């Protein structure tokens, strides 16, 4: 399924300029990816699935915010700061004088994919080990099952740290903007696919892509012994977990095992109030006084 999805979304993107499918997908590909994964979930139902229907409203809000607002707001706030560096020290817009200095187009796409996935691995690992970052990231870990609709359920600051700033930094370095855009669907598809709630068997692809079988272990309510805070931090390609000793995918009798339960490692239940968990770690959620609460 995954190679097919990659082929579809890439062929649609490189179809002739002005082609109806191309112009439609460039606006809606994020939703098209989620819709495709939902169809997979309906076809290949997972027998340990836990219904997430009660959280659908929260999931929809989180998707709209993180897919269409978080990136724009982060760019608006951070780009002037990042652009100040080359402008002030080099007297030009980007760190390199011309994108050609960074190699041919195809190589730039490969380098961007490698840099983005390396950055996301370490940022994600920090989001589990640093107390404040974990406060923000733990919202994502309160889900009780993986589904296409909760892949982007994350505090916007947590989301921006892991998914947005690396793209802004690559832009300021001076990579070809088209190469950055070309890399984007791959990382986007991989992240949503890792949350696919379908009963998909990864086989050997489990070692090349972060499949649902791999990512479920990252969400296991019980962290595998000897793995500290968590395992399988990679967002799209598990090579970083393999290299840095955090990869975990046990097998029994030749069959890949899955965690008994998905949920917050400290046992916190999922939270349907989007505003509460988004603002609380930042100290912005109004906490009612005890007397008011007691009077209710
Ligand atoms: Zn995590
Ligand atoms: Zn996840």
PDB file of C-alpha atoms and ligand atoms in Angstrom:
ATOM      1  CA  UNK A   1       0.000   0.000   0.000  1.00  0.00           C
ATOM      2  CA  UNK A   2       2.690   2.498   0.995  1.00  0.00           C
ATOM      3  CA  UNK A   3       4.703   2.310  -2.273  1.00  0.00           C
ATOM      4  CA  UNK A   4       1.400   2.635  -4.166  1.00  0.00           C
ATOM      5  CA  UNK A   5       0.432   5.739  -2.168  1.00  0.00           C
ATOM      6  CA  UNK A   6       3.855   7.295  -2.738  1.00  0.00           C
ATOM      7  CA  UNK A   7       3.591   6.615  -6.470  1.00  0.00           C
ATOM      8  CA  UNK A   8       0.093   8.093  -6.650  1.00  0.00           C
ATOM      9  CA  UNK A   9       0.815  11.285  -4.751  1.00  0.00           C
ATOM     10  CA  UNK A  10       4.089  11.878  -6.583  1.00  0.00           C
ATOM     11  CA  UNK A  11       2.753  11.167 -10.060  1.00  0.00           C
ATOM     12  CA  UNK A  12      -0.144  13.513  -9.339  1.00  0.00           C
ATOM     13  CA  UNK A  13       2.328  16.207  -8.293  1.00  0.00           C
ATOM     14  CA  UNK A  14       4.609  15.935 -11.302  1.00  0.00           C
ATOM     15  CA  UNK A  15       1.755  15.770 -13.802  1.00  0.00           C
ATOM     16  CA  UNK A  16       1.852  18.591 -16.392  1.00  0.00           C
ATOM     17  CA  UNK A  17       1.517  22.116 -15.020  1.00  0.00           C
ATOM     18  CA  UNK A  18      -2.024  23.341 -15.077  1.00  0.00           C
ATOM     19  CA  UNK A  19      -3.412  19.782 -15.156  1.00  0.00           C
ATOM     20  CA  UNK A  20      -6.708  19.675 -13.251  1.00  0.00           C
ATOM     21  CA  UNK A  21      -5.557  16.919 -10.864  1.00  0.00           C
ATOM     22  CA  UNK A  22      -2.316  18.751 -10.125  1.00  0.00           C
ATOM     23  CA  UNK A  23      -3.984  22.048  -9.295  1.00  0.00           C
ATOM     24  CA  UNK A  24      -6.618  20.274  -7.177  1.00  0.00           C
ATOM     25  CA  UNK A  25      -4.064  18.173  -5.260  1.00  0.00           C
ATOM     26  CA  UNK A  26      -1.730  21.050  -4.510  1.00  0.00           C
ATOM     27  CA  UNK A  27      -4.533  22.576  -2.442  1.00  0.00           C
ATOM     28  CA  UNK A  28      -6.091  19.456  -1.017  1.00  0.00           C
ATOM     29  CA  UNK A  29      -3.340  16.831  -0.876  1.00  0.00           C
ATOM     30  CA  UNK A  30      -3.173  16.907   2.923  1.00  0.00           C
ATOM     31  CA  UNK A  31      -6.849  16.040   3.168  1.00  0.00           C
ATOM     32  CA  UNK A  32      -6.588  13.588   0.254  1.00  0.00           C
ATOM     33  CA  UNK A  33      -3.841  11.708   2.150  1.00  0.00           C
ATOM     34  CA  UNK A  34      -5.995  11.499   5.297  1.00  0.00           C
ATOM     35  CA  UNK A  35      -9.040  10.393   3.250  1.00  0.00           C
ATOM     36  CA  UNK A  36      -6.972   7.656   1.573  1.00  0.00           C
ATOM     37  CA  UNK A  37      -5.724   6.363   4.927  1.00  0.00           C
ATOM     38  CA  UNK A  38      -9.307   6.375   6.310  1.00  0.00           C
ATOM     39  CA  UNK A  39     -10.394   4.202   3.357  1.00  0.00           C
ATOM     40  CA  UNK A  40      -7.561   1.758   4.196  1.00  0.00           C
ATOM     41  CA  UNK A  41      -8.803   1.655   7.809  1.00  0.00           C
ATOM     42  CA  UNK A  42     -12.308   0.766   6.591  1.00  0.00           C
ATOM     43  CA  UNK A  43     -11.038  -2.032   4.327  1.00  0.00           C
ATOM     44  CA  UNK A  44      -8.375  -3.623   6.528  1.00  0.00           C
ATOM     45  CA  UNK A  45      -9.967  -3.360   9.962  1.00  0.00           C
ATOM     46  CA  UNK A  46      -7.666  -3.921  12.926  1.00  0.00           C
ATOM     47  CA  UNK A  47      -9.081  -6.352  15.451  1.00  0.00           C
ATOM     48  CA  UNK A  48      -7.677  -4.529  18.501  1.00  0.00           C
ATOM     49  CA  UNK A  49      -9.041  -1.173  17.297  1.00  0.00           C
ATOM     50  CA  UNK A  50     -10.371   1.165  20.003  1.00  0.00           C
ATOM     51  CA  UNK A  51     -13.125   3.493  18.754  1.00  0.00           C
ATOM     52  CA  UNK A  52     -12.040   7.125  18.531  1.00  0.00           C
ATOM     53  CA  UNK A  53     -15.482   8.360  17.425  1.00  0.00           C
ATOM     54  CA  UNK A  54     -16.123  10.323  20.634  1.00  0.00           C
ATOM     55  CA  UNK A  55     -12.995  12.385  19.874  1.00  0.00           C
ATOM     56  CA  UNK A  56     -13.794  13.158  16.245  1.00  0.00           C
ATOM     57  CA  UNK A  57     -14.615  16.837  16.945  1.00  0.00           C
ATOM     58  CA  UNK A  58     -11.293  17.311  18.741  1.00  0.00           C
ATOM     59  CA  UNK A  59      -9.453  15.491  15.932  1.00  0.00           C
ATOM     60  CA  UNK A  60     -11.005  17.672  13.218  1.00  0.00           C
ATOM     61  CA  UNK A  61     -10.090  20.903  15.047  1.00  0.00           C
ATOM     62  CA  UNK A  62      -6.507  19.679  15.631  1.00  0.00           C
ATOM     63  CA  UNK A  63      -6.123  18.776  11.937  1.00  0.00           C
ATOM     64  CA  UNK A  64      -7.401  22.131  10.709  1.00  0.00           C
ATOM     65  CA  UNK A  65      -5.140  24.013  13.136  1.00  0.00           C
ATOM     66  CA  UNK A  66      -1.969  22.017  12.500  1.00  0.00           C
ATOM     67  CA  UNK A  67      -2.358  21.483   8.754  1.00  0.00           C
ATOM     68  CA  UNK A  68      -3.499  24.965   7.795  1.00  0.00           C
ATOM     69  CA  UNK A  69      -2.645  27.438  10.577  1.00  0.00           C
ATOM     70  CA  UNK A  70       0.365  26.309  12.657  1.00  0.00           C
ATOM     71  CA  UNK A  71       2.789  26.423   9.703  1.00  0.00           C
ATOM     72  CA  UNK A  72       1.719  29.887   8.583  1.00  0.00           C
ATOM     73  CA  UNK A  73       1.826  31.364  12.102  1.00  0.00           C
ATOM     74  CA  UNK A  74       5.245  29.811  12.820  1.00  0.00           C
ATOM     75  CA  UNK A  75       6.638  31.153   9.536  1.00  0.00           C
ATOM     76  CA  UNK A  76       5.199  34.599  10.266  1.00  0.00           C
ATOM     77  CA  UNK A  77       6.843  34.697  13.708  1.00  0.00           C
ATOM     78  CA  UNK A  78      10.111  32.907  12.996  1.00  0.00           C
ATOM     79  CA  UNK A  79      11.116  33.768   9.417  1.00  0.00           C
ATOM     80  CA  UNK A  80      12.065  37.407  10.155  1.00  0.00           C
ATOM     81  CA  UNK A  81      14.385  36.138  12.920  1.00  0.00           C
ATOM     82  CA  UNK A  82      15.927  33.414  10.724  1.00  0.00           C
ATOM     83  CA  UNK A  83      16.320  35.719   7.715  1.00  0.00           C
ATOM     84  CA  UNK A  84      18.090  38.297   9.862  1.00  0.00           C
ATOM     85  CA  UNK A  85      21.164  36.009  10.089  1.00  0.00           C
ATOM     86  CA  UNK A  86      22.156  35.949   6.355  1.00  0.00           C
ATOM     87  CA  UNK A  87      20.970  39.523   5.856  1.00  0.00           C
ATOM     88  CA  UNK A  88      23.016  40.895   8.745  1.00  0.00           C
ATOM     89  CA  UNK A  89      26.188  38.814   8.404  1.00  0.00           C
ATOM     90  CA  UNK A  90      26.347  38.103   4.669  1.00  0.00           C
ATOM     91  CA  UNK A  91      24.335  40.926   3.202  1.00  0.00           C
ATOM     92  CA  UNK A  92      22.073  38.580   1.224  1.00  0.00           C
ATOM     93  CA  UNK A  93      18.772  36.763   1.586  1.00  0.00           C
ATOM     94  CA  UNK A  94      20.028  33.183   2.012  1.00  0.00           C
ATOM     95  CA  UNK A  95      23.101  31.453   3.473  1.00  0.00           C
ATOM     96  CA  UNK A  96      24.222  30.299   0.015  1.00  0.00           C
ATOM     97  CA  UNK A  97      24.494  32.742  -2.857  1.00  0.00           C
ATOM     98  CA  UNK A  98      22.575  30.475  -5.266  1.00  0.00           C
ATOM     99  CA  UNK A  99      20.594  27.197  -4.883  1.00  0.00           C
ATOM    100  CA  UNK A 100      22.871  25.621  -7.551  1.00  0.00           C
ATOM    101  CA  UNK A 101      25.686  25.539  -4.970  1.00  0.00           C
ATOM    102  CA  UNK A 102      23.715  22.889  -3.087  1.00  0.00           C
ATOM    103  CA  UNK A 103      23.838  20.398  -5.967  1.00  0.00           C
ATOM    104  CA  UNK A 104      21.409  19.172  -8.614  1.00  0.00           C
ATOM    105  CA  UNK A 105      17.684  19.223  -7.938  1.00  0.00           C
ATOM    106  CA  UNK A 106      17.332  15.476  -7.250  1.00  0.00           C
ATOM    107  CA  UNK A 107      20.230  15.556  -4.774  1.00  0.00           C
ATOM    108  CA  UNK A 108      18.675  18.501  -2.961  1.00  0.00           C
ATOM    109  CA  UNK A 109      15.420  16.515  -2.544  1.00  0.00           C
ATOM    110  CA  UNK A 110      17.378  13.559  -1.104  1.00  0.00           C
ATOM    111  CA  UNK A 111      19.396  15.823   1.238  1.00  0.00           C
ATOM    112  CA  UNK A 112      16.224  17.616   2.381  1.00  0.00           C
ATOM    113  CA  UNK A 113      14.511  14.289   3.152  1.00  0.00           C
ATOM    114  CA  UNK A 114      17.562  13.100   5.104  1.00  0.00           C
ATOM    115  CA  UNK A 115      17.931  16.365   7.051  1.00  0.00           C
ATOM    116  CA  UNK A 116      14.208  16.615   7.840  1.00  0.00           C
ATOM    117  CA  UNK A 117      13.943  13.044   9.081  1.00  0.00           C
ATOM    118  CA  UNK A 118      17.204  13.311  11.119  1.00  0.00           C
ATOM    119  CA  UNK A 119      16.020  16.584  12.674  1.00  0.00           C
ATOM    120  CA  UNK A 120      12.574  15.182  13.455  1.00  0.00           C
ATOM    121  CA  UNK A 121      14.085  12.082  15.105  1.00  0.00           C
ATOM    122  CA  UNK A 122      16.175  14.130  17.549  1.00  0.00           C
ATOM    123  CA  UNK A 123      13.511  16.753  18.164  1.00  0.00           C
ATOM    124  CA  UNK A 124      10.982  13.997  18.856  1.00  0.00           C
ATOM    125  CA  UNK A 125      13.430  12.279  21.209  1.00  0.00           C
ATOM    126  CA  UNK A 126      13.963  15.572  23.058  1.00  0.00           C
ATOM    127  CA  UNK A 127      10.185  15.934  23.285  1.00  0.00           C
ATOM    128  CA  UNK A 128      10.170  12.761  25.369  1.00  0.00           C
ATOM    129  CA  UNK A 129      13.200  13.477  27.542  1.00  0.00           C
ATOM    130  CA  UNK A 130      12.868  17.211  28.316  1.00  0.00           C
ATOM    131  CA  UNK A 131      10.210  17.898  30.978  1.00  0.00           C
ATOM    132  CA  UNK A 132       8.708  21.018  29.351  1.00  0.00           C
ATOM    133  CA  UNK A 133       8.767  19.581  25.837  1.00  0.00           C
ATOM    134  CA  UNK A 134       7.128  16.409  27.167  1.00  0.00           C
ATOM    135  CA  UNK A 135       4.417  18.537  28.788  1.00  0.00           C
ATOM    136  CA  UNK A 136       3.606  19.793  25.277  1.00  0.00           C
ATOM    137  CA  UNK A 137       4.123  16.488  23.457  1.00  0.00           C
ATOM    138  CA  UNK A 138       2.271  14.229  25.894  1.00  0.00           C
ATOM    139  CA  UNK A 139      -1.048  15.438  24.433  1.00  0.00           C
ATOM    140  CA  UNK A 140      -0.245  13.358  21.337  1.00  0.00           C
ATOM    141  CA  UNK A 141       0.333  10.337  23.585  1.00  0.00           C
ATOM    142  CA  UNK A 142      -3.083  10.416  25.265  1.00  0.00           C
ATOM    143  CA  UNK A 143      -4.778   8.822  22.226  1.00  0.00           C
ATOM    144  CA  UNK A 144      -5.903   5.245  22.891  1.00  0.00           C
ATOM    145  CA  UNK A 145      -5.522   4.014  19.326  1.00  0.00           C
ATOM    146  CA  UNK A 146      -3.785   5.176  16.177  1.00  0.00           C
ATOM    147  CA  UNK A 147      -6.054   6.502  13.433  1.00  0.00           C
ATOM    148  CA  UNK A 148      -5.589   8.725  10.390  1.00  0.00           C
ATOM    149  CA  UNK A 149      -7.572  11.429  12.155  1.00  0.00           C
ATOM    150  CA  UNK A 150      -5.279  11.631  15.201  1.00  0.00           C
ATOM    151  CA  UNK A 151      -1.892  11.676  13.412  1.00  0.00           C
ATOM    152  CA  UNK A 152      -1.877  15.481  13.635  1.00  0.00           C
ATOM    153  CA  UNK A 153      -3.452  15.699  17.106  1.00  0.00           C
ATOM    154  CA  UNK A 154      -0.730  17.640  18.851  1.00  0.00           C
ATOM    155  CA  UNK A 155      -0.225  20.855  20.742  1.00  0.00           C
ATOM    156  CA  UNK A 156       0.525  23.461  17.983  1.00  0.00           C
ATOM    157  CA  UNK A 157       3.829  24.448  19.637  1.00  0.00           C
ATOM    158  CA  UNK A 158       4.832  20.771  19.837  1.00  0.00           C
ATOM    159  CA  UNK A 159       3.795  20.354  16.186  1.00  0.00           C
ATOM    160  CA  UNK A 160       5.732  23.427  15.021  1.00  0.00           C
ATOM    161  CA  UNK A 161       8.920  22.376  16.838  1.00  0.00           C
ATOM    162  CA  UNK A 162       8.932  18.949  15.188  1.00  0.00           C
ATOM    163  CA  UNK A 163       7.374  19.640  11.802  1.00  0.00           C
ATOM    164  CA  UNK A 164       7.686  23.271  10.754  1.00  0.00           C
ATOM    165  CA  UNK A 165      10.926  24.938  11.845  1.00  0.00           C
ATOM    166  CA  UNK A 166      13.196  22.497  10.000  1.00  0.00           C
ATOM    167  CA  UNK A 167      11.542  23.454   6.693  1.00  0.00           C
ATOM    168  CA  UNK A 168      11.983  27.165   7.478  1.00  0.00           C
ATOM    169  CA  UNK A 169      15.666  26.593   8.280  1.00  0.00           C
ATOM    170  CA  UNK A 170      16.197  24.739   4.984  1.00  0.00           C
ATOM    171  CA  UNK A 171      14.560  27.641   3.172  1.00  0.00           C
ATOM    172  CA  UNK A 172      16.918  30.133   4.815  1.00  0.00           C
ATOM    173  CA  UNK A 173      19.953  27.955   3.950  1.00  0.00           C
ATOM    174  CA  UNK A 174      18.915  28.510   0.333  1.00  0.00           C
ATOM    175  CA  UNK A 175      17.667  25.145  -0.911  1.00  0.00           C
ATOM    176  CA  UNK A 176      15.580  25.322  -4.082  1.00  0.00           C
ATOM    177  CA  UNK A 177      12.003  26.064  -2.865  1.00  0.00           C
ATOM    178  CA  UNK A 178      10.678  23.575  -5.432  1.00  0.00           C
ATOM    179  CA  UNK A 179      12.949  20.862  -3.961  1.00  0.00           C
ATOM    180  CA  UNK A 180      11.558  21.645  -0.481  1.00  0.00           C
ATOM    181  CA  UNK A 181       8.011  21.403  -1.839  1.00  0.00           C
ATOM    182  CA  UNK A 182       8.887  18.144  -3.615  1.00  0.00           C
ATOM    183  CA  UNK A 183      10.083  16.591  -0.347  1.00  0.00           C
ATOM    184  CA  UNK A 184       7.007  17.703   1.552  1.00  0.00           C
ATOM    185  CA  UNK A 185       4.411  15.108   0.363  1.00  0.00           C
ATOM    186  CA  UNK A 186       6.806  12.265   1.279  1.00  0.00           C
ATOM    187  CA  UNK A 187       7.188  13.340   4.898  1.00  0.00           C
ATOM    188  CA  UNK A 188       3.519  14.296   5.130  1.00  0.00           C
ATOM    189  CA  UNK A 189       2.340  10.942   3.768  1.00  0.00           C
ATOM    190  CA  UNK A 190       4.772   9.011   5.967  1.00  0.00           C
ATOM    191  CA  UNK A 191       3.583  10.757   9.147  1.00  0.00           C
ATOM    192  CA  UNK A 192      -0.131  10.141   8.482  1.00  0.00           C
ATOM    193  CA  UNK A 193       0.536   6.599   7.271  1.00  0.00           C
ATOM    194  CA  UNK A 194       2.323   5.781  10.557  1.00  0.00           C
ATOM    195  CA  UNK A 195      -1.010   6.461  12.320  1.00  0.00           C
ATOM    196  CA  UNK A 196      -3.079   4.304   9.956  1.00  0.00           C
ATOM    197  CA  UNK A 197      -5.436   2.258  12.124  1.00  0.00           C
ATOM    198  CA  UNK A 198      -5.696  -0.512   9.523  1.00  0.00           C
ATOM    199  CA  UNK A 199      -4.351  -4.018   9.980  1.00  0.00           C
ATOM    200  CA  UNK A 200      -1.453  -3.550   7.568  1.00  0.00           C
ATOM    201  CA  UNK A 201       1.573  -5.845   7.675  1.00  0.00           C
ATOM    202  CA  UNK A 202       4.812  -4.003   7.007  1.00  0.00           C
ATOM    203  CA  UNK A 203       7.117  -6.977   6.426  1.00  0.00           C
ATOM    204  CA  UNK A 204      10.542  -5.804   5.385  1.00  0.00           C
ATOM    205  CA  UNK A 205       9.160  -2.263   4.876  1.00  0.00           C
ATOM    206  CA  UNK A 206       8.976  -1.959   8.683  1.00  0.00           C
ATOM    207  CA  UNK A 207      12.727  -1.309   8.539  1.00  0.00           C
ATOM    208  CA  UNK A 208      12.474   1.296   5.779  1.00  0.00           C
ATOM    209  CA  UNK A 209       9.343   3.248   6.732  1.00  0.00           C
ATOM    210  CA  UNK A 210       7.624   4.041  10.014  1.00  0.00           C
ATOM    211  CA  UNK A 211       4.616   1.767   9.511  1.00  0.00           C
ATOM    212  CA  UNK A 212       1.671   1.505  11.930  1.00  0.00           C
ATOM    213  CA  UNK A 213       3.244  -1.712  13.308  1.00  0.00           C
ATOM    214  CA  UNK A 214       6.377   0.274  14.222  1.00  0.00           C
ATOM    215  CA  UNK A 215       4.636   3.430  15.472  1.00  0.00           C
ATOM    216  CA  UNK A 216       2.157   1.534  17.713  1.00  0.00           C
ATOM    217  CA  UNK A 217       5.130   0.591  19.882  1.00  0.00           C
ATOM    218  CA  UNK A 218       5.998   4.279  20.219  1.00  0.00           C
ATOM    219  CA  UNK A 219       2.475   4.759  21.618  1.00  0.00           C
ATOM    220  CA  UNK A 220       2.508   1.676  23.854  1.00  0.00           C
ATOM    221  CA  UNK A 221       1.045   2.447  27.297  1.00  0.00           C
ATOM    222  CA  UNK A 222       3.881   0.327  28.680  1.00  0.00           C
ATOM    223  CA  UNK A 223       7.335   1.357  27.496  1.00  0.00           C
ATOM    224  CA  UNK A 224       9.333  -1.764  26.499  1.00  0.00           C
ATOM    225  CA  UNK A 225      11.887  -2.692  29.143  1.00  0.00           C
ATOM    226  CA  UNK A 226      15.280  -1.052  28.726  1.00  0.00           C
ATOM    227  CA  UNK A 227      13.986   1.682  26.407  1.00  0.00           C
ATOM    228  CA  UNK A 228      13.786   4.540  28.932  1.00  0.00           C
ATOM    229  CA  UNK A 229      11.181   7.099  27.870  1.00  0.00           C
ATOM    230  CA  UNK A 230      10.019   5.411  24.658  1.00  0.00           C
ATOM    231  CA  UNK A 231      11.151   3.677  21.451  1.00  0.00           C
ATOM    232  CA  UNK A 232      10.708   4.228  17.690  1.00  0.00           C
ATOM    233  CA  UNK A 233      11.051   8.032  17.652  1.00  0.00           C
ATOM    234  CA  UNK A 234      11.559   8.282  13.875  1.00  0.00           C
ATOM    235  CA  UNK A 235       8.713  10.037  12.094  1.00  0.00           C
ATOM    236  CA  UNK A 236       9.158   8.713   8.576  1.00  0.00           C
ATOM    237  CA  UNK A 237      12.249   6.470   8.171  1.00  0.00           C
ATOM    238  CA  UNK A 238      13.255   4.172  11.084  1.00  0.00           C
ATOM    239  CA  UNK A 239      16.908   4.198  10.068  1.00  0.00           C
ATOM    240  CA  UNK A 240      17.638   6.699  12.865  1.00  0.00           C
ATOM    241  CA  UNK A 241      16.139   4.406  15.518  1.00  0.00           C
ATOM    242  CA  UNK A 242      18.177   1.509  14.158  1.00  0.00           C
ATOM    243  CA  UNK A 243      21.374   3.623  14.157  1.00  0.00           C
ATOM    244  CA  UNK A 244      20.851   5.135  17.609  1.00  0.00           C
ATOM    245  CA  UNK A 245      19.581   1.980  19.343  1.00  0.00           C
ATOM    246  CA  UNK A 246      15.952   2.973  19.910  1.00  0.00           C
ATOM    247  CA  UNK A 247      14.277   0.641  17.391  1.00  0.00           C
ATOM    248  CA  UNK A 248      11.857  -1.913  18.870  1.00  0.00           C
ATOM    249  CA  UNK A 249       9.748  -4.406  16.936  1.00  0.00           C
ATOM    250  CA  UNK A 250       9.492  -7.796  18.673  1.00  0.00           C
ATOM    251  CA  UNK A 251       8.520 -11.002  16.887  1.00  0.00           C
ATOM    252  CA  UNK A 252       7.063 -14.251  18.165  1.00  0.00           C
ATOM    253  CA  UNK A 253       6.951 -17.395  16.003  1.00  0.00           C
ATOM    254  CA  UNK A 254       7.826 -15.277  12.974  1.00  0.00           C
ATOM    255  CA  UNK A 255       4.875 -12.937  13.631  1.00  0.00           C
ATOM    256  CA  UNK A 256       5.335  -9.271  14.528  1.00  0.00           C
ATOM    257  CA  UNK A 257       3.893  -8.509  17.964  1.00  0.00           C
ATOM    258  CA  UNK A 258       1.876  -5.414  18.813  1.00  0.00           C
ATOM    259  CA  UNK A 259       1.510  -3.649  22.174  1.00  0.00           C
ATOM    260  CA  UNK A 260      -1.300  -4.831  24.458  1.00  0.00           C
ATOM    261  CA  UNK A 261      -2.576  -1.285  24.990  1.00  0.00           C
ATOM    262  CA  UNK A 262      -2.018   2.122  23.423  1.00  0.00           C
ATOM    263  CA  UNK A 263      -2.164   5.166  25.670  1.00  0.00           C
ATOM    264  CA  UNK A 264      -0.364   7.653  27.897  1.00  0.00           C
ATOM    265  CA  UNK A 265       2.557   5.990  29.746  1.00  0.00           C
ATOM    266  CA  UNK A 266       1.365   7.468  33.063  1.00  0.00           C
ATOM    267  CA  UNK A 267      -2.191   6.259  32.486  1.00  0.00           C
ATOM    268  CA  UNK A 268      -3.799   9.683  31.793  1.00  0.00           C
ATOM    269  CA  UNK A 269      -7.044   9.339  29.809  1.00  0.00           C
ATOM    270  CA  UNK A 270      -7.541  11.062  26.472  1.00  0.00           C
ATOM    271  CA  UNK A 271      -8.800  14.657  26.629  1.00  0.00           C
ATOM    272  CA  UNK A 272     -11.607  15.721  24.250  1.00  0.00           C
ATOM    273  CA  UNK A 273     -11.260  19.431  25.161  1.00  0.00           C
ATOM    274  CA  UNK A 274      -8.837  20.680  22.521  1.00  0.00           C
ATOM    275  CA  UNK A 275      -8.479  24.130  24.034  1.00  0.00           C
ATOM    276  CA  UNK A 276      -7.656  22.780  27.471  1.00  0.00           C
ATOM    277  CA  UNK A 277      -4.688  20.663  26.465  1.00  0.00           C
ATOM    278  CA  UNK A 278      -3.445  23.188  23.961  1.00  0.00           C
ATOM    279  CA  UNK A 279      -3.345  26.108  26.387  1.00  0.00           C
ATOM    280  CA  UNK A 280      -2.647  24.329  29.677  1.00  0.00           C
ATOM    281  CA  UNK A 281       1.077  23.504  29.150  1.00  0.00           C
ATOM    282  CA  UNK A 282       1.626  27.162  28.210  1.00  0.00           C
ATOM    283  CA  UNK A 283      -0.105  28.353  31.402  1.00  0.00           C
ATOM    284  CA  UNK A 284      -2.837  30.044  29.329  1.00  0.00           C
ATOM    285  CA  UNK A 285      -5.851  27.923  30.266  1.00  0.00           C
ATOM    286  CA  UNK A 286      -8.042  29.661  32.853  1.00  0.00           C
ATOM    287  CA  UNK A 287      -8.208  27.416  35.928  1.00  0.00           C
ATOM    288  CA  UNK A 288     -11.400  27.940  37.928  1.00  0.00           C
ATOM    289  CA  UNK A 289     -11.020  28.771  41.593  1.00  0.00           C
ATOM    290  CA  UNK A 290     -11.746  25.898  43.982  1.00  0.00           C
ATOM    291  CA  UNK A 291     -14.763  27.718  45.546  1.00  0.00           C
ATOM    292  CA  UNK A 292     -16.442  28.127  42.128  1.00  0.00           C
ATOM    293  CA  UNK A 293     -15.905  24.475  41.326  1.00  0.00           C
ATOM    294  CA  UNK A 294     -17.264  23.392  44.733  1.00  0.00           C
ATOM    295  CA  UNK A 295     -20.411  25.497  44.254  1.00  0.00           C
ATOM    296  CA  UNK A 296     -21.299  23.687  41.020  1.00  0.00           C
TER     297      UNK A 296
HETATM  298 ZN1  LIG B   1       6.152  10.790  20.811  1.00  0.00          ZN
HETATM  299 ZN1  LIG B   2       2.017   9.240  16.970  1.00  0.00          ZN
END
